[in-house]
Amino acid sequence: KDLPVTDAMPDTVLGRARVNVQNVCQSQLFETVILVLTIANCIALALDAPTADKGLLDTLAILELVFLCSFTLEMAMKLVAFGWHYFKDVWNWIDFLIVVAGWLTTVVTGSNLSALRAFRVFRVFKGVGKVGGLKLLVRSLLASAPQLGQVLVVCCFLIIIFSIIGVQLFSGVANRRCYMPVHVNGSQYWTLDEWQ
């Protein structure tokens, strides 16, 4: 669903520029480019590994900055085009938080914010927000979450019941089964019996 076109005072230069930015942001080409960037970003995230060679890690770091700048430009264009209406869509909030977390981990160095780098994985949700069918699927899953909570309670209840039955039936059967007693200087120790 497109965001509403705000009253941009089209008779002024800034108003005409804002209307042009709105038209760009609502175009299919713009959405396709952002979706392709999101998919490329997901592939780059999948290639990132601690054991990768230095050349690949340097390339991925440059790509990370390119993606971050691209998503920041997308967010800025939508903010200019739609103003505060941009924040009325939950998917735009997710995009905003992902961009802010990306800049925090890029600009601020130190071990305290290194855990925020894990939030890069949530850029996949940018793709979900762009594809209508996936957006509907995620909304359906979230709408069914309360009923799934009741199923989770029943599953936990069954797990607890069978755990109690298992403890009652098999209590003590495997006690010291894998260990054998060893007597050293009048003291008894238990050592792993590798032959059982």
C-alpha positions as semicolon CSV with decimal commas, in nm:
position;residue;x (nm);y (nm);z (nm)
1;K;0,000;0,000;0,000
2;D;0,138;0,338;-0,097
3;L;0,185;0,610;0,157
4;P;-0,045;0,909;0,115
5;V;0,075;1,197;-0,095
6;T;0,098;1,488;0,144
7;D;0,014;1,845;0,069
8;A;0,352;1,946;-0,068
9;M;0,264;2,298;-0,183
10;P;0,314;2,206;-0,550
11;D;0,325;2,571;-0,660
12;T;0,667;2,622;-0,495
13;V;1,002;2,485;-0,609
14;L;1,039;2,274;-0,294
15;G;0,683;2,151;-0,331
16;R;0,742;2,040;-0,690
17;A;1,067;1,870;-0,584
18;R;0,882;1,689;-0,306
19;V;0,613;1,571;-0,548
20;N;0,887;1,444;-0,782
21;V;1,053;1,256;-0,495
22;Q;0,711;1,108;-0,405
23;N;0,667;0,988;-0,761
24;V;1,012;0,828;-0,757
25;C;0,951;0,660;-0,420
26;Q;0,619;0,517;-0,537
27;S;0,753;0,391;-0,870
28;Q;0,791;0,021;-0,937
29;L;1,151;0,072;-1,055
30;F;1,250;0,224;-0,720
31;E;1,095;-0,067;-0,527
32;T;1,267;-0,317;-0,758
33;V;1,607;-0,153;-0,712
34;I;1,567;-0,157;-0,333
35;L;1,458;-0,522;-0,344
36;V;1,761;-0,616;-0,556
37;L;1,988;-0,427;-0,314
38;T;1,828;-0,615;-0,023
39;I;1,885;-0,951;-0,190
40;A;2,246;-0,859;-0,273
41;N;2,293;-0,751;0,089
42;C;2,161;-1,087;0,211
43;I;2,408;-1,267;-0,016
44;A;2,692;-1,050;0,117
45;L;2,586;-1,127;0,474
46;A;2,588;-1,499;0,392
47;L;2,945;-1,473;0,259
48;D;3,070;-1,310;0,580
49;A;3,265;-1,559;0,791
50;P;3,541;-1,526;1,050
51;T;3,759;-1,770;0,856
52;A;3,728;-1,584;0,523
53;D;4,043;-1,442;0,366
54;K;4,133;-1,077;0,410
55;G;4,049;-0,980;0,052
56;L;3,692;-1,108;0,084
57;L;3,647;-0,941;0,422
58;D;3,770;-0,607;0,281
59;T;3,532;-0,637;-0,015
60;L;3,242;-0,722;0,217
61;A;3,324;-0,422;0,437
62;I;3,308;-0,192;0,133
63;L;2,984;-0,354;0,020
64;E;2,842;-0,313;0,371
65;L;2,907;0,061;0,352
66;V;2,753;0,080;0,002
67;F;2,440;-0,101;0,118
68;L;2,414;0,113;0,430
69;C;2,442;0,434;0,226
70;S;2,183;0,304;-0,023
71;F;1,934;0,218;0,249
72;T;1,999;0,552;0,418
73;L;1,930;0,730;0,090
74;E;1,606;0,532;0,050
75;M;1,498;0,629;0,403
76;A;1,589;0,995;0,350
77;M;1,402;1,009;0,019
78;K;1,091;0,860;0,177
79;L;1,116;1,099;0,472
80;V;1,136;1,394;0,232
81;A;0,855;1,259;0,017
82;F;0,607;1,157;0,286
83;G;0,715;1,351;0,593
84;W;0,594;1,203;0,919
85;H;0,352;0,976;0,734
86;Y;0,661;0,763;0,672
87;F;0,645;0,638;1,032
88;K;0,281;0,526;1,009
89;D;0,389;0,201;0,841
90;V;0,546;-0,065;1,065
91;W;0,778;-0,181;0,786
92;N;0,921;0,170;0,760
93;W;0,990;0,163;1,136
94;I;1,182;-0,161;1,084
95;D;1,378;-0,001;0,797
96;F;1,452;0,302;1,014
97;L;1,578;0,092;1,307
98;I;1,793;-0,122;1,078
99;V;1,956;0,186;0,924
100;V;2,018;0,347;1,264
101;A;2,167;0,025;1,404
102;G;2,384;-0,006;1,093
103;W;2,525;0,344;1,137
104;L;2,578;0,287;1,509
105;T;2,789;-0,022;1,444
106;T;2,979;0,150;1,162
107;V;3,056;0,482;1,332
108;V;3,095;0,379;1,695
109;T;3,375;0,130;1,752
110;G;3,423;-0,084;2,057
111;S;3,314;-0,413;2,199
112;N;3,003;-0,272;2,366
113;L;2,820;-0,221;2,036
114;S;2,962;-0,518;1,847
115;A;2,650;-0,718;1,936
116;L;2,446;-0,470;1,730
117;R;2,619;-0,606;1,418
118;A;2,396;-0,910;1,456
119;F;2,101;-0,683;1,371
120;R;2,228;-0,672;1,013
121;V;2,046;-1,001;0,970
122;F;1,717;-0,815;1,007
123;R;1,780;-0,647;0,672
124;V;1,612;-0,955;0,528
125;F;1,288;-0,804;0,659
126;K;1,335;-0,516;0,417
127;G;1,270;-0,769;0,142
128;V;0,964;-0,900;0,322
129;G;0,824;-0,549;0,341
130;K;0,872;-0,497;-0,033
131;V;0,701;-0,816;-0,153
132;G;0,324;-0,805;-0,105
133;G;0,274;-1,181;-0,068
134;L;0,542;-1,214;0,197
135;K;0,403;-0,917;0,384
136;L;0,061;-1,084;0,393
137;L;0,217;-1,412;0,510
138;V;0,404;-1,242;0,796
139;R;0,089;-1,055;0,902
140;S;-0,106;-1,383;0,902
141;L;0,159;-1,553;1,116
142;L;0,158;-1,265;1,362
143;A;-0,222;-1,267;1,375
144;S;-0,222;-1,639;1,460
145;A;0,039;-1,599;1,735
146;P;-0,215;-1,590;2,025
147;Q;-0,365;-1,922;1,916
148;L;-0,014;-2,065;1,872
149;G;0,053;-1,964;2,232
150;Q;-0,222;-2,199;2,347
151;V;-0,071;-2,481;2,141
152;L;0,267;-2,407;2,301
153;V;0,113;-2,440;2,648
154;V;-0,032;-2,782;2,556
155;C;0,305;-2,896;2,414
156;C;0,488;-2,784;2,730
157;F;0,231;-2,967;2,942
158;L;0,285;-3,290;2,745
159;I;0,664;-3,255;2,766
160;I;0,645;-3,210;3,143
161;I;0,412;-3,511;3,183
162;F;0,639;-3,739;2,977
163;S;0,946;-3,607;3,160
164;I;0,791;-3,701;3,494
165;I;0,696;-4,047;3,361
166;G;1,051;-4,097;3,230
167;V;1,211;-3,998;3,559
168;Q;0,979;-4,230;3,752
169;L;1,033;-4,527;3,519
170;F;1,408;-4,495;3,466
171;S;1,531;-4,331;3,787
172;G;1,859;-4,486;3,894
173;V;1,890;-4,722;3,596
174;A;2,187;-4,537;3,448
175;N;2,337;-4,430;3,781
176;R;2,717;-4,470;3,758
177;R;2,662;-4,675;3,445
178;C;2,944;-4,521;3,247
179;Y;3,184;-4,492;3,542
180;M;3,374;-4,755;3,734
181;P;3,505;-4,724;4,087
182;V;3,882;-4,689;4,139
183;H;4,039;-4,730;4,482
184;V;4,349;-4,523;4,548
185;N;4,509;-4,509;4,897
186;G;4,187;-4,611;5,068
187;S;3,975;-4,351;4,880
188;Q;3,720;-4,432;4,618
189;Y;3,711;-4,233;4,292
190;W;3,504;-4,278;3,980
191;T;3,664;-4,289;3,637
192;L;3,508;-4,314;3,293
193;D;3,459;-4,674;3,181
194;E;3,549;-4,657;2,813
195;W;3,462;-5,023;2,750
196;Q;3,086;-4,990;2,812
